[in-house]
């Protein structure tokens, strides 16, 4: 069932809650691909009813980012959700979420601001205000749907860590589940932004997963010094790759690592054909 109004979602969810059903939420910005499908399947397996939100959230895009260009494929998304027997696709208009004619800024709206330490690094460093926008919309979706569980992809690892922190700090009674990255057989992590890449660009984009897999292989051979591990990346990068960051952090606290260990998450961001791509790997897990 496709719903656009907050009130309609609330009514339906209230019915389910009366019946004691367990509700799962998969927040998305649409342009659904296999990565999203893995979240939906996990939600279906763990919950009685599943709500997928499809909302390209204006307040998480910076002024020079791709908000207008971001792929919007609601018909295809709804069909895909139907094949997975999703119970509600919630696709509100921006005015439904933020009010008609409202100027969208933290002068006019109440925002959820995650701690500076968590946002002033990795993606947050170049995307100032991004995680304020993400946490604000996710908190709104949590309040609208009031799910028992919510499902996010590891591809946006910093996002999941920040959302878990928000849920803990604000005592939000929702269980957060992170699902593994889904990759093409080539190793390329699935992303709605892959649509912007040419065939050539897709080949160049493989450097991200190659860099990460090679770092993991070097670690398995006993190299733990982060500077040495970072050096190994350069053999995969050419002038087609505009590296934004390659960082080693604690997988829960996002603290920087000087020596890699079992708690280490390695994250990379790089522009290929001016498309910003991200990927990450747990250095000790499969
Ligand atoms: O990961 C995304 O697609 C978005 O950041 C999210 C969580 C749906 C919030 O808009």
PDB file of C-alpha atoms and ligand atoms in Angstrom:
ATOM      1  CA  UNK A   1       0.000   0.000   0.000  1.00  0.00           C
ATOM      2  CA  UNK A   2       1.440   3.386  -1.061  1.00  0.00           C
ATOM      3  CA  UNK A   3       0.803   6.170   1.476  1.00  0.00           C
ATOM      4  CA  UNK A   4       1.847   9.820   1.249  1.00  0.00           C
ATOM      5  CA  UNK A   5       0.320  11.223   4.409  1.00  0.00           C
ATOM      6  CA  UNK A   6       1.750  10.962   7.913  1.00  0.00           C
ATOM      7  CA  UNK A   7      -1.740  10.612   9.381  1.00  0.00           C
ATOM      8  CA  UNK A   8      -2.552   7.586   7.190  1.00  0.00           C
ATOM      9  CA  UNK A   9       0.654   5.820   8.204  1.00  0.00           C
ATOM     10  CA  UNK A  10      -0.076   6.541  11.871  1.00  0.00           C
ATOM     11  CA  UNK A  11      -3.629   5.114  11.559  1.00  0.00           C
ATOM     12  CA  UNK A  12      -2.456   1.900   9.905  1.00  0.00           C
ATOM     13  CA  UNK A  13       0.435   1.393  12.308  1.00  0.00           C
ATOM     14  CA  UNK A  14      -1.862   2.011  15.290  1.00  0.00           C
ATOM     15  CA  UNK A  15      -4.118  -0.845  14.027  1.00  0.00           C
ATOM     16  CA  UNK A  16      -1.142  -3.188  13.852  1.00  0.00           C
ATOM     17  CA  UNK A  17       0.088  -2.134  17.281  1.00  0.00           C
ATOM     18  CA  UNK A  18      -3.343  -2.964  18.726  1.00  0.00           C
ATOM     19  CA  UNK A  19      -2.880  -6.474  17.350  1.00  0.00           C
ATOM     20  CA  UNK A  20       0.538  -6.689  19.021  1.00  0.00           C
ATOM     21  CA  UNK A  21       2.411  -6.952  15.718  1.00  0.00           C
ATOM     22  CA  UNK A  22       6.133  -6.266  15.424  1.00  0.00           C
ATOM     23  CA  UNK A  23       6.875  -3.420  13.013  1.00  0.00           C
ATOM     24  CA  UNK A  24      10.043  -2.924  10.995  1.00  0.00           C
ATOM     25  CA  UNK A  25      11.105   0.260   9.202  1.00  0.00           C
ATOM     26  CA  UNK A  26      13.503   0.462   6.259  1.00  0.00           C
ATOM     27  CA  UNK A  27      14.291   4.152   5.638  1.00  0.00           C
ATOM     28  CA  UNK A  28      15.427   4.838   2.056  1.00  0.00           C
ATOM     29  CA  UNK A  29      15.737   7.644  -0.456  1.00  0.00           C
ATOM     30  CA  UNK A  30      14.356   5.361  -3.183  1.00  0.00           C
ATOM     31  CA  UNK A  31      16.141   4.306  -6.400  1.00  0.00           C
ATOM     32  CA  UNK A  32      15.974   0.899  -4.755  1.00  0.00           C
ATOM     33  CA  UNK A  33      18.552  -1.743  -5.644  1.00  0.00           C
ATOM     34  CA  UNK A  34      19.635  -5.155  -4.325  1.00  0.00           C
ATOM     35  CA  UNK A  35      21.255  -3.451  -1.320  1.00  0.00           C
ATOM     36  CA  UNK A  36      17.887  -2.055  -0.233  1.00  0.00           C
ATOM     37  CA  UNK A  37      16.238  -5.395  -1.037  1.00  0.00           C
ATOM     38  CA  UNK A  38      18.572  -7.119   1.419  1.00  0.00           C
ATOM     39  CA  UNK A  39      17.375  -4.694   4.141  1.00  0.00           C
ATOM     40  CA  UNK A  40      13.740  -5.301   3.202  1.00  0.00           C
ATOM     41  CA  UNK A  41      14.234  -9.098   3.240  1.00  0.00           C
ATOM     42  CA  UNK A  42      15.896  -8.906   6.658  1.00  0.00           C
ATOM     43  CA  UNK A  43      13.020  -6.736   7.928  1.00  0.00           C
ATOM     44  CA  UNK A  44      10.434  -9.161   6.506  1.00  0.00           C
ATOM     45  CA  UNK A  45      12.207 -12.092   8.177  1.00  0.00           C
ATOM     46  CA  UNK A  46      12.295 -10.354  11.566  1.00  0.00           C
ATOM     47  CA  UNK A  47       9.032  -8.393  11.733  1.00  0.00           C
ATOM     48  CA  UNK A  48       5.298  -8.970  11.166  1.00  0.00           C
ATOM     49  CA  UNK A  49       4.795  -5.757   9.185  1.00  0.00           C
ATOM     50  CA  UNK A  50       7.331  -3.767   7.177  1.00  0.00           C
ATOM     51  CA  UNK A  51       7.236  -0.083   6.264  1.00  0.00           C
ATOM     52  CA  UNK A  52       9.671   1.205   3.610  1.00  0.00           C
ATOM     53  CA  UNK A  53      10.016   4.979   3.478  1.00  0.00           C
ATOM     54  CA  UNK A  54      11.004   6.566   0.166  1.00  0.00           C
ATOM     55  CA  UNK A  55      11.974  10.178   0.716  1.00  0.00           C
ATOM     56  CA  UNK A  56      14.797  12.172  -0.848  1.00  0.00           C
ATOM     57  CA  UNK A  57      15.489  14.271   2.201  1.00  0.00           C
ATOM     58  CA  UNK A  58      16.357  17.847   1.196  1.00  0.00           C
ATOM     59  CA  UNK A  59      17.965  18.760   4.520  1.00  0.00           C
ATOM     60  CA  UNK A  60      20.752  16.196   4.246  1.00  0.00           C
ATOM     61  CA  UNK A  61      22.071  17.601   0.942  1.00  0.00           C
ATOM     62  CA  UNK A  62      24.468  20.540   0.842  1.00  0.00           C
ATOM     63  CA  UNK A  63      23.811  23.468  -1.551  1.00  0.00           C
ATOM     64  CA  UNK A  64      26.298  22.129  -4.137  1.00  0.00           C
ATOM     65  CA  UNK A  65      25.220  18.480  -3.821  1.00  0.00           C
ATOM     66  CA  UNK A  66      23.014  16.325  -6.058  1.00  0.00           C
ATOM     67  CA  UNK A  67      19.567  16.827  -4.439  1.00  0.00           C
ATOM     68  CA  UNK A  68      17.864  17.888  -7.712  1.00  0.00           C
ATOM     69  CA  UNK A  69      19.679  15.256  -9.742  1.00  0.00           C
ATOM     70  CA  UNK A  70      19.207  12.408  -7.228  1.00  0.00           C
ATOM     71  CA  UNK A  71      17.360   9.536  -9.017  1.00  0.00           C
ATOM     72  CA  UNK A  72      13.620   9.443  -8.272  1.00  0.00           C
ATOM     73  CA  UNK A  73      11.987   6.183  -9.406  1.00  0.00           C
ATOM     74  CA  UNK A  74       8.903   5.829  -7.214  1.00  0.00           C
ATOM     75  CA  UNK A  75       6.925   3.605  -9.647  1.00  0.00           C
ATOM     76  CA  UNK A  76       9.744   1.103  -9.947  1.00  0.00           C
ATOM     77  CA  UNK A  77      10.420   1.314  -6.195  1.00  0.00           C
ATOM     78  CA  UNK A  78       6.773   0.587  -5.385  1.00  0.00           C
ATOM     79  CA  UNK A  79       6.718  -2.400  -7.763  1.00  0.00           C
ATOM     80  CA  UNK A  80       9.866  -3.792  -6.196  1.00  0.00           C
ATOM     81  CA  UNK A  81       8.370  -3.355  -2.728  1.00  0.00           C
ATOM     82  CA  UNK A  82       5.222  -5.182  -3.907  1.00  0.00           C
ATOM     83  CA  UNK A  83       7.287  -8.154  -5.044  1.00  0.00           C
ATOM     84  CA  UNK A  84       8.769  -8.285  -1.528  1.00  0.00           C
ATOM     85  CA  UNK A  85       5.277  -7.947   0.052  1.00  0.00           C
ATOM     86  CA  UNK A  86       6.185  -4.721   1.816  1.00  0.00           C
ATOM     87  CA  UNK A  87       3.134  -3.626   3.814  1.00  0.00           C
ATOM     88  CA  UNK A  88       3.475   0.154   3.469  1.00  0.00           C
ATOM     89  CA  UNK A  89       5.564   2.279   1.123  1.00  0.00           C
ATOM     90  CA  UNK A  90       5.573   5.709   2.755  1.00  0.00           C
ATOM     91  CA  UNK A  91       6.513   8.330   0.156  1.00  0.00           C
ATOM     92  CA  UNK A  92       5.735  11.793   1.550  1.00  0.00           C
ATOM     93  CA  UNK A  93       6.249  15.054  -0.328  1.00  0.00           C
ATOM     94  CA  UNK A  94       8.795  17.430   1.266  1.00  0.00           C
ATOM     95  CA  UNK A  95       5.909  19.699   2.383  1.00  0.00           C
ATOM     96  CA  UNK A  96       4.320  16.779   4.249  1.00  0.00           C
ATOM     97  CA  UNK A  97       7.540  16.236   6.183  1.00  0.00           C
ATOM     98  CA  UNK A  98       8.638  19.825   6.715  1.00  0.00           C
ATOM     99  CA  UNK A  99       5.564  22.008   6.166  1.00  0.00           C
ATOM    100  CA  UNK A 100       4.438  24.074   3.186  1.00  0.00           C
ATOM    101  CA  UNK A 101       6.786  26.854   2.154  1.00  0.00           C
ATOM    102  CA  UNK A 102       8.995  26.303   5.196  1.00  0.00           C
ATOM    103  CA  UNK A 103      12.570  27.509   4.828  1.00  0.00           C
ATOM    104  CA  UNK A 104      14.589  24.402   5.551  1.00  0.00           C
ATOM    105  CA  UNK A 105      17.365  25.413   7.905  1.00  0.00           C
ATOM    106  CA  UNK A 106      18.259  25.035  11.540  1.00  0.00           C
ATOM    107  CA  UNK A 107      17.067  28.615  12.088  1.00  0.00           C
ATOM    108  CA  UNK A 108      13.514  27.552  11.342  1.00  0.00           C
ATOM    109  CA  UNK A 109      13.366  23.827  12.128  1.00  0.00           C
ATOM    110  CA  UNK A 110      14.180  21.769  15.203  1.00  0.00           C
ATOM    111  CA  UNK A 111      17.172  19.625  14.291  1.00  0.00           C
ATOM    112  CA  UNK A 112      18.789  16.591  15.855  1.00  0.00           C
ATOM    113  CA  UNK A 113      22.525  17.348  16.023  1.00  0.00           C
ATOM    114  CA  UNK A 114      24.816  14.384  16.605  1.00  0.00           C
ATOM    115  CA  UNK A 115      28.043  15.025  18.567  1.00  0.00           C
ATOM    116  CA  UNK A 116      30.722  17.041  16.765  1.00  0.00           C
ATOM    117  CA  UNK A 117      33.313  14.279  17.259  1.00  0.00           C
ATOM    118  CA  UNK A 118      31.156  11.853  15.235  1.00  0.00           C
ATOM    119  CA  UNK A 119      30.373  14.237  12.384  1.00  0.00           C
ATOM    120  CA  UNK A 120      33.594  16.191  12.003  1.00  0.00           C
ATOM    121  CA  UNK A 121      35.349  13.370  10.180  1.00  0.00           C
ATOM    122  CA  UNK A 122      34.973  10.981   7.232  1.00  0.00           C
ATOM    123  CA  UNK A 123      31.884  11.933   5.176  1.00  0.00           C
ATOM    124  CA  UNK A 124      30.840  14.616   7.653  1.00  0.00           C
ATOM    125  CA  UNK A 125      34.011  16.608   7.023  1.00  0.00           C
ATOM    126  CA  UNK A 126      33.169  17.407   3.408  1.00  0.00           C
ATOM    127  CA  UNK A 127      29.379  17.193   3.873  1.00  0.00           C
ATOM    128  CA  UNK A 128      28.862  19.787   6.600  1.00  0.00           C
ATOM    129  CA  UNK A 129      25.396  19.461   8.148  1.00  0.00           C
ATOM    130  CA  UNK A 130      24.721  16.152   6.360  1.00  0.00           C
ATOM    131  CA  UNK A 131      24.367  14.039   9.495  1.00  0.00           C
ATOM    132  CA  UNK A 132      22.200  16.679  11.214  1.00  0.00           C
ATOM    133  CA  UNK A 133      19.848  16.287   8.254  1.00  0.00           C
ATOM    134  CA  UNK A 134      20.036  12.479   8.371  1.00  0.00           C
ATOM    135  CA  UNK A 135      19.415  12.257  12.130  1.00  0.00           C
ATOM    136  CA  UNK A 136      16.574  14.772  11.931  1.00  0.00           C
ATOM    137  CA  UNK A 137      14.715  12.899   9.188  1.00  0.00           C
ATOM    138  CA  UNK A 138      15.400   9.487  10.728  1.00  0.00           C
ATOM    139  CA  UNK A 139      14.086  10.704  14.098  1.00  0.00           C
ATOM    140  CA  UNK A 140      10.981  12.103  12.338  1.00  0.00           C
ATOM    141  CA  UNK A 141      10.452   8.759  10.555  1.00  0.00           C
ATOM    142  CA  UNK A 142      10.891   6.946  13.884  1.00  0.00           C
ATOM    143  CA  UNK A 143       8.255   9.207  15.459  1.00  0.00           C
ATOM    144  CA  UNK A 144       5.853   8.814  12.535  1.00  0.00           C
ATOM    145  CA  UNK A 145       6.129   5.034  12.133  1.00  0.00           C
ATOM    146  CA  UNK A 146       7.102   4.098  15.716  1.00  0.00           C
ATOM    147  CA  UNK A 147       8.674   0.825  14.593  1.00  0.00           C
ATOM    148  CA  UNK A 148      10.163  -1.806  16.884  1.00  0.00           C
ATOM    149  CA  UNK A 149      13.185  -2.243  14.623  1.00  0.00           C
ATOM    150  CA  UNK A 150      14.874  -0.245  11.861  1.00  0.00           C
ATOM    151  CA  UNK A 151      17.274  -1.535   9.222  1.00  0.00           C
ATOM    152  CA  UNK A 152      20.264   0.289   7.693  1.00  0.00           C
ATOM    153  CA  UNK A 153      23.071  -0.747   5.351  1.00  0.00           C
ATOM    154  CA  UNK A 154      26.736  -1.048   6.353  1.00  0.00           C
ATOM    155  CA  UNK A 155      27.625   0.805   3.140  1.00  0.00           C
ATOM    156  CA  UNK A 156      26.874   3.998   5.097  1.00  0.00           C
ATOM    157  CA  UNK A 157      28.793   2.795   8.133  1.00  0.00           C
ATOM    158  CA  UNK A 158      29.333   6.248   9.663  1.00  0.00           C
ATOM    159  CA  UNK A 159      25.590   6.897   9.309  1.00  0.00           C
ATOM    160  CA  UNK A 160      24.697   3.698  11.197  1.00  0.00           C
ATOM    161  CA  UNK A 161      27.193   4.445  13.989  1.00  0.00           C
ATOM    162  CA  UNK A 162      25.730   7.952  14.371  1.00  0.00           C
ATOM    163  CA  UNK A 163      22.134   6.670  14.328  1.00  0.00           C
ATOM    164  CA  UNK A 164      22.993   4.068  16.996  1.00  0.00           C
ATOM    165  CA  UNK A 165      24.546   6.853  19.091  1.00  0.00           C
ATOM    166  CA  UNK A 166      21.415   9.008  18.640  1.00  0.00           C
ATOM    167  CA  UNK A 167      19.146   6.120  19.649  1.00  0.00           C
ATOM    168  CA  UNK A 168      21.257   5.451  22.761  1.00  0.00           C
ATOM    169  CA  UNK A 169      21.636   9.101  23.791  1.00  0.00           C
ATOM    170  CA  UNK A 170      17.970   9.978  23.238  1.00  0.00           C
ATOM    171  CA  UNK A 171      16.585   6.708  24.698  1.00  0.00           C
ATOM    172  CA  UNK A 172      14.747   5.820  21.497  1.00  0.00           C
ATOM    173  CA  UNK A 173      13.111   2.400  22.031  1.00  0.00           C
ATOM    174  CA  UNK A 174      13.986   1.033  18.576  1.00  0.00           C
ATOM    175  CA  UNK A 175      16.419  -1.773  17.754  1.00  0.00           C
ATOM    176  CA  UNK A 176      18.864  -0.810  15.005  1.00  0.00           C
ATOM    177  CA  UNK A 177      20.057  -3.583  12.700  1.00  0.00           C
ATOM    178  CA  UNK A 178      22.948  -3.115  10.301  1.00  0.00           C
ATOM    179  CA  UNK A 179      22.963  -5.331   7.195  1.00  0.00           C
ATOM    180  CA  UNK A 180      26.113  -6.190   5.195  1.00  0.00           C
ATOM    181  CA  UNK A 181      27.158  -4.362   2.021  1.00  0.00           C
ATOM    182  CA  UNK A 182      25.775  -5.904  -1.178  1.00  0.00           C
ATOM    183  CA  UNK A 183      28.254  -5.885  -4.081  1.00  0.00           C
ATOM    184  CA  UNK A 184      28.169  -6.505  -7.797  1.00  0.00           C
ATOM    185  CA  UNK A 185      30.126  -9.642  -8.789  1.00  0.00           C
ATOM    186  CA  UNK A 186      32.944  -7.238  -9.732  1.00  0.00           C
ATOM    187  CA  UNK A 187      33.188  -6.135  -6.089  1.00  0.00           C
ATOM    188  CA  UNK A 188      31.621  -2.697  -6.639  1.00  0.00           C
ATOM    189  CA  UNK A 189      29.426  -1.786  -3.657  1.00  0.00           C
ATOM    190  CA  UNK A 190      25.843  -1.153  -4.803  1.00  0.00           C
ATOM    191  CA  UNK A 191      24.763   2.481  -4.597  1.00  0.00           C
ATOM    192  CA  UNK A 192      22.012   4.574  -6.145  1.00  0.00           C
ATOM    193  CA  UNK A 193      24.796   6.900  -7.326  1.00  0.00           C
ATOM    194  CA  UNK A 194      26.403   4.133  -9.469  1.00  0.00           C
ATOM    195  CA  UNK A 195      23.752   5.135 -12.044  1.00  0.00           C
ATOM    196  CA  UNK A 196      25.778   8.286 -12.749  1.00  0.00           C
ATOM    197  CA  UNK A 197      28.875   6.265 -13.791  1.00  0.00           C
ATOM    198  CA  UNK A 198      29.825   5.305 -17.368  1.00  0.00           C
ATOM    199  CA  UNK A 199      30.974   1.704 -18.026  1.00  0.00           C
ATOM    200  CA  UNK A 200      34.560   2.981 -17.903  1.00  0.00           C
ATOM    201  CA  UNK A 201      33.830   4.819 -14.646  1.00  0.00           C
ATOM    202  CA  UNK A 202      32.397   1.625 -13.134  1.00  0.00           C
ATOM    203  CA  UNK A 203      35.688  -0.136 -13.879  1.00  0.00           C
ATOM    204  CA  UNK A 204      37.647   2.706 -12.287  1.00  0.00           C
ATOM    205  CA  UNK A 205      35.313   2.593  -9.283  1.00  0.00           C
ATOM    206  CA  UNK A 206      36.496  -0.952  -8.547  1.00  0.00           C
ATOM    207  CA  UNK A 207      39.622   0.615  -7.078  1.00  0.00           C
ATOM    208  CA  UNK A 208      37.693   1.301  -3.851  1.00  0.00           C
ATOM    209  CA  UNK A 209      36.951  -2.346  -3.061  1.00  0.00           C
ATOM    210  CA  UNK A 210      40.405  -3.365  -4.306  1.00  0.00           C
ATOM    211  CA  UNK A 211      42.088  -0.899  -1.934  1.00  0.00           C
ATOM    212  CA  UNK A 212      40.032  -2.237   0.987  1.00  0.00           C
ATOM    213  CA  UNK A 213      40.516  -5.927   0.178  1.00  0.00           C
ATOM    214  CA  UNK A 214      44.241  -5.402  -0.263  1.00  0.00           C
ATOM    215  CA  UNK A 215      44.483  -3.630   3.101  1.00  0.00           C
ATOM    216  CA  UNK A 216      42.699  -6.568   4.702  1.00  0.00           C
ATOM    217  CA  UNK A 217      45.072  -9.029   3.001  1.00  0.00           C
ATOM    218  CA  UNK A 218      48.115  -7.033   4.207  1.00  0.00           C
ATOM    219  CA  UNK A 219      46.679  -6.974   7.741  1.00  0.00           C
ATOM    220  CA  UNK A 220      46.202 -10.746   7.578  1.00  0.00           C
ATOM    221  CA  UNK A 221      49.903 -11.020   6.679  1.00  0.00           C
ATOM    222  CA  UNK A 222      50.725  -9.166   9.902  1.00  0.00           C
ATOM    223  CA  UNK A 223      50.976  -5.473   8.898  1.00  0.00           C
ATOM    224  CA  UNK A 224      49.120  -3.425  11.492  1.00  0.00           C
ATOM    225  CA  UNK A 225      50.748  -0.003  11.190  1.00  0.00           C
ATOM    226  CA  UNK A 226      48.055   2.262   9.723  1.00  0.00           C
ATOM    227  CA  UNK A 227      50.492   4.513   7.799  1.00  0.00           C
ATOM    228  CA  UNK A 228      52.000   1.455   6.123  1.00  0.00           C
ATOM    229  CA  UNK A 229      48.564   0.051   5.332  1.00  0.00           C
ATOM    230  CA  UNK A 230      47.466   3.409   3.859  1.00  0.00           C
ATOM    231  CA  UNK A 231      50.542   3.431   1.600  1.00  0.00           C
ATOM    232  CA  UNK A 232      49.390   0.185  -0.047  1.00  0.00           C
ATOM    233  CA  UNK A 233      46.354   2.010  -1.482  1.00  0.00           C
ATOM    234  CA  UNK A 234      48.326   4.088  -3.953  1.00  0.00           C
ATOM    235  CA  UNK A 235      49.085   1.177  -6.287  1.00  0.00           C
ATOM    236  CA  UNK A 236      45.314   1.017  -7.080  1.00  0.00           C
ATOM    237  CA  UNK A 237      44.697   4.739  -7.537  1.00  0.00           C
ATOM    238  CA  UNK A 238      45.296   6.704 -10.736  1.00  0.00           C
ATOM    239  CA  UNK A 239      44.507  10.231 -11.893  1.00  0.00           C
ATOM    240  CA  UNK A 240      40.923   8.984 -12.464  1.00  0.00           C
ATOM    241  CA  UNK A 241      40.531   8.759  -8.681  1.00  0.00           C
ATOM    242  CA  UNK A 242      40.084  11.833  -6.564  1.00  0.00           C
ATOM    243  CA  UNK A 243      40.641  10.347  -3.104  1.00  0.00           C
ATOM    244  CA  UNK A 244      38.731  12.181  -0.372  1.00  0.00           C
ATOM    245  CA  UNK A 245      39.717   9.989   2.560  1.00  0.00           C
ATOM    246  CA  UNK A 246      41.034   6.594   3.555  1.00  0.00           C
ATOM    247  CA  UNK A 247      40.654   6.193   7.306  1.00  0.00           C
ATOM    248  CA  UNK A 248      41.019   3.549   9.992  1.00  0.00           C
ATOM    249  CA  UNK A 249      38.645   3.982  12.931  1.00  0.00           C
ATOM    250  CA  UNK A 250      37.121   2.082  15.829  1.00  0.00           C
ATOM    251  CA  UNK A 251      33.984   0.369  14.527  1.00  0.00           C
ATOM    252  CA  UNK A 252      31.808   1.627  17.411  1.00  0.00           C
ATOM    253  CA  UNK A 253      33.286   4.920  18.563  1.00  0.00           C
ATOM    254  CA  UNK A 254      34.811   6.234  15.288  1.00  0.00           C
ATOM    255  CA  UNK A 255      38.067   7.006  17.156  1.00  0.00           C
ATOM    256  CA  UNK A 256      41.113   7.022  14.870  1.00  0.00           C
ATOM    257  CA  UNK A 257      43.434   4.034  14.938  1.00  0.00           C
ATOM    258  CA  UNK A 258      47.222   4.137  14.618  1.00  0.00           C
ATOM    259  CA  UNK A 259      47.481   0.344  14.718  1.00  0.00           C
ATOM    260  CA  UNK A 260      44.829  -1.794  13.074  1.00  0.00           C
ATOM    261  CA  UNK A 261      43.178  -4.395  15.295  1.00  0.00           C
ATOM    262  CA  UNK A 262      40.023  -6.531  15.438  1.00  0.00           C
ATOM    263  CA  UNK A 263      37.877  -3.470  16.203  1.00  0.00           C
ATOM    264  CA  UNK A 264      39.044  -1.608  13.099  1.00  0.00           C
ATOM    265  CA  UNK A 265      36.768  -0.361  10.336  1.00  0.00           C
ATOM    266  CA  UNK A 266      38.494   0.940   7.216  1.00  0.00           C
ATOM    267  CA  UNK A 267      36.550   3.498   5.171  1.00  0.00           C
ATOM    268  CA  UNK A 268      37.268   5.079   1.828  1.00  0.00           C
ATOM    269  CA  UNK A 269      35.639   7.892  -0.161  1.00  0.00           C
ATOM    270  CA  UNK A 270      36.697   8.808  -3.655  1.00  0.00           C
ATOM    271  CA  UNK A 271      35.319  10.680  -6.647  1.00  0.00           C
ATOM    272  CA  UNK A 272      35.266   8.887  -9.999  1.00  0.00           C
ATOM    273  CA  UNK A 273      33.886  10.874 -12.967  1.00  0.00           C
ATOM    274  CA  UNK A 274      32.948  13.414 -10.296  1.00  0.00           C
ATOM    275  CA  UNK A 275      30.616  10.880  -8.646  1.00  0.00           C
ATOM    276  CA  UNK A 276      31.275  10.588  -4.932  1.00  0.00           C
ATOM    277  CA  UNK A 277      31.610   6.921  -3.965  1.00  0.00           C
ATOM    278  CA  UNK A 278      32.126   5.363  -0.538  1.00  0.00           C
ATOM    279  CA  UNK A 279      32.988   1.871   0.668  1.00  0.00           C
ATOM    280  CA  UNK A 280      34.245   0.211   3.847  1.00  0.00           C
ATOM    281  CA  UNK A 281      35.422  -3.065   5.332  1.00  0.00           C
ATOM    282  CA  UNK A 282      35.806  -4.597   8.803  1.00  0.00           C
ATOM    283  CA  UNK A 283      39.414  -5.620   8.887  1.00  0.00           C
ATOM    284  CA  UNK A 284      38.737  -8.912  10.709  1.00  0.00           C
ATOM    285  CA  UNK A 285      35.271  -9.922   9.580  1.00  0.00           C
ATOM    286  CA  UNK A 286      34.090 -11.586   6.366  1.00  0.00           C
TER     287      UNK A 286
HETATM  288  O1  LIG B   1      20.827   6.133   3.789  1.00  0.00           O
HETATM  289  C1  LIG B   1      19.902   6.807   3.275  1.00  0.00           C
HETATM  290  O2  LIG B   1      19.358   6.465   2.224  1.00  0.00           O
HETATM  291  C2  LIG B   1      19.446   8.087   3.967  1.00  0.00           C
HETATM  292  O3  LIG B   1      20.504   8.763   4.549  1.00  0.00           O
HETATM  293  C3  LIG B   1      18.316   7.839   4.987  1.00  0.00           C
HETATM  294  C4  LIG B   1      18.788   6.981   6.159  1.00  0.00           C
HETATM  295  C5  LIG B   1      17.130   7.177   4.316  1.00  0.00           C
HETATM  296  C6  LIG B   1      17.847   9.174   5.563  1.00  0.00           C
HETATM  297  O4  LIG B   1      17.369  10.019   4.567  1.00  0.00           O
END
